[in-house]
Amino acid sequence: MVSLAKAYTVTFYGVLALMVAMGIWDVFFGYEENRCSMSYMFEYPEYQKINLPHKLTKQYPAYELYLYGERSYAQENKHLLLSGIPVLFLPGNAGSYKQVRSLGSIALRKAEDIDFKYHFDFFSINFNEELVALYGGSLKKQTKFVHECIKIILKLYEGQDFAPKSVAIVGHSMGGLVARALLTIKNFKPELVNLLVTQATPHTAPVLSLDSYLNDFYKTVNNYWLLNAQNIQLITLSIAGGFRDYQVRSGLSFLTTLSHQTKTLSVVSTAVPRTWASTDHLSIVWCKQLQLSTIRAFFDLIDDDTKQITMKPKKKMSVLNHHFVKNPAKLFEETPNIVADLTGTSKWVPVKVTKWTFMAFNESYAMYFAFPLSNHRKTYSHVFCQNSMLDRHSWIYGCINSVSMCTQGVDLSWKTELLPTMKTFMLKLQDFPKLSHVVVYVPSTNGNEFVVDCEFFQLELRTVHLPVTHLFSFGLTSRQIKLNSNGLFYTVPLLNFGQIYQAFKIDIKSKCASTKVEKNNVFRLHIPWAHEDLMITSKAPTSTEVSLKLHVAQPENDSHAAVFHMFTSSECRYEITIRTSFLQILGQVIRFHGGALPAYILSSILLTYGGQLQSLTSVGHCLDYTIMLDKEAKPYKVDPFVIIMKFMLGYNWFKQIWDSFFLPELDAIFLNTQSMCFPLVSLVLFLFGTSIAYWGGILSSLSVRLLSSLWLTLKRPSEIPNDPRLITTRLSFLIMLLLIIGWTTCGALAILLIYLYYVFKIIKLYSNITTLKNNSDVIPNVSERNENNTNSSVGKKENNRSQKRLPPKPEILPLSLAIDNAEDNFKMHITIINLVIWVVLLSIPSLIYWLKNLR
C-alpha cells in the first residue's frame, strides 16, 4: 500500500514536471521559422569615436559616443562637419553600439538614391555592453549620459544651414526604456527629442524583477509617463518582436496603458506591412524588412522647409500608421490628392457581372474597367477587388454621376490594403451613395503578368461565426465550418477568444476545381484591440495550420471579437477546423507567469521545512524532504493568504503600512493590472512550483549522496561532529570573512560562497553517516554525561587528588539511535539546501553583472 502511494506521488509530480517542460519547450522552440532577411553593408562600416569633454569622460569612463559611416561617407565626416539629420541609437542589455549598422547602412543607400537631398547621421552610444536587465543600478547613469550626448550631438551642427534643434532616438531593448527615462531628468528639455522608436523594449514592467534598483527605475519612469500623459508631446513608436522573442514577450512592449493613444503607437512586427514576420530579440535590429520600413518612415517624416524631421504631431502619426499599421501600397502623401484625371487613350470596358477576373499578360495598352453600381446597391452591400501587381500606383477609382465613363474620378486607391501577395480593396456601397461606377485601371504590362479579381457580395453571407473550443477540451474535441460559396473574401469572427491563456490550432483545408495551377491565399488573424495581426500565406489546394494565441488580453470595456480574415480563390472551397492546443496553453502560462514560479517554489519548500520542524518537536524525528513536501505543500495554505492580502491592499491605510515595511508589490495585483490574472492561475502555478521543488529536492539529495561517495574515497571520517556549540571560533571567523567579502566586492559572491561552504559541510555530514552505518561497533555519546558514573567515582577522585583527574566514562548508546539522529539532521539540511539554492539563483544575475564589470 505504501509503495502504491509512493508510485502515485511520483507519477503525479512527474506529470506536473512534464507539463512545465512542455510549456518551456513551447516558449523557447514552438515558434515560426525566421523569415527575416539579413541586412548587409554595401561598404565596410566605420565607427568614428566622438571626443567628449574631459569632465564627462572622467564622470563616465566606460561610456563612449560614435558616429556611423561607410568608406567615402565616413571620410567626408572625418572632421565632423555634419549637415544631415541626427539619429541616436541606444543599445540594450549587453548590446553593442555596432548594432546601429543596419539602420545606418540602409539610410545611407536611401540617401544615395535621392542624390543626398536629405540624409541622416546615425550616432550610437557604447554602454560597455552592461547587463542592465540583470542589474538596474546603471540605468540612471546611462540616462544622464544620453542627455549629455544629445547636447554634444546638437553642438556638432552649430553654424550649419538648417541646423537641427532635436534628435530622433532609436532604442533597442532597455535602450528604449532609457530614452523614455530622459523625460524624468530634472531640467531636461523635452524638445531635444522629436521622435522615439523602440525595438523589443519591455516598457510596462521588467522581464524579471531581480533587484530594487530595476523596480524603482521602472516605477519612476512609468509613474511620470502616467501622471504627465496629457503633457508629453513626444511621439513614440514601440515595435515588439512577436513569439520568436522569448526574452521580452510582446505584451510588455505595449504603451497603451502608459501614455495618450494619440501620441504612441505599439505594434508587433508580424503586423507591420512589408515585414509580416516575427523577430527574435537580436534579429529585430537587423531584420531587413523591418529596418526598411523604419527608414522609409524616417524619410517621409522630413519637412521640406526645415530639412529636418517634422515637428507636426499629426503628420508623424500619419507616417507611422502608413508604414507600420495599414499601407495602401502607395507612397506617403501628407495631403493626398483624391481627385484623379482619367483621360488619355486608354480603352474603357464596361463590366456588368457580379464576379469578374482579368489576367493581364503582354497588354500593349492600358484599360479602364467600369463597374456600374446602380444595379448592385439593392442586392449587395460591398464590392471587393484584389490585384496581384504590387506596384505603388493608383489602380482603382470612383466615378460620380457618370453614365459609362468619366474624365475625373475619386482616387479610391488610398483605401487599398497591402498584403503579402496581393493588394486588396473593399468598399461599403452604402458609405458612398454618390458613386455611380467603380473603375479598375489596368496599365500596359510590358511583359508583366498579374491577375485582378473583383466581386460584389453581401457581407452577412460571407461572415461565418466560429465559437472557439473550451479551454479544458485539451484538443480532444473540435469545431468545424465549411465555406461552400466561391467567394474571394470571408470573415470568420472567433467568438469567446480574448484571453492570454487561450491557444488554438486552426486547420484550413482547400479543394479546388482545377489542381493544375496553385492559387495564392492569404489568411489574417486580426485583433481589434491591439496591433498584433498575424499574416499567413499559402497555396491552394493544400492544408494549412495556423496557431492562434494572444500577446495582449482583450480589455474589459472592449466588445470587439477577434476576426480571422480569408483572402481566397473563387475556384476553391474551404473547410476550417479549430481545436484547443494544450501545449500552447502551457506555453502561455510559462510565458506570462514563469517569473512568478520561484515564489511558489520557495513557498512549497518553506511549508516543507515548517512541517519537518513540527514533526521533530512532536514525535522526535522528521520525515524525508519529498514525503514531507507532498504532505505539507498544499495550495489552501497559500492562496487564502494571497487573496486576503490582495483585498486588504485595496485600502490606502493598509497599503501605507505595507509600504512602510518596504514590502514588494503583490504579484497578484500586477497580474490584474495587466489583465493577466485568470481563474485557477494561482493553483496551476502552485502545482507547477511544487513539482519543481519536488524534483529539485530529489536532484539535490542525489547530488549530495554522489559527492559524499567521492569524498569518502578521498578521506574517511571517524565520527559525526559532536561540538554542541552553535557559534564556534572557526565559524565566527568565517562569518566575518564573508561579511567583508560581501561589503567590499559583491553580496551575491558572498551568498555563493556561503552556499558552497554549506554544501561541503552537508557532504561531510552524509559521509559520516555512511561511515557510521558501515560500523558495527558502538560509539560514545560525548554530548551527554552520566551523572551516576560521576557520583560513584567521587571516592576514587578524593583518594587520588594529587593525580591527574581522568574524564568520566561516557554513556554507551545504541548505534541505530545515533544514526537516526544524524539522518534527521541530514533531512533538515537537505530542505535548507533546496531553499538556499533558489536564493543563490536569484542573486546570480547580480554576480554576473559584477564579474563582467570587474575591470
Short mmCIF file of C-alpha atoms in Angstrom, two decimals, residues 6 8 165 648 700:
data_model
loop_
_atom_site.label_atom_id
_atom_site.label_comp_id
_atom_site.label_asym_id
_atom_site.label_seq_id
_atom_site.Cartn_x
_atom_site.Cartn_y
_atom_site.Cartn_z
CA LYS A 6 4.64 6.43 -3.43
CA TYR A 8 1.10 7.65 -7.25
CA LYS A 165 17.36 71.51 -32.71
CA MET A 648 -6.52 44.49 2.12
CA SER A 700 19.93 17.86 -4.73
#
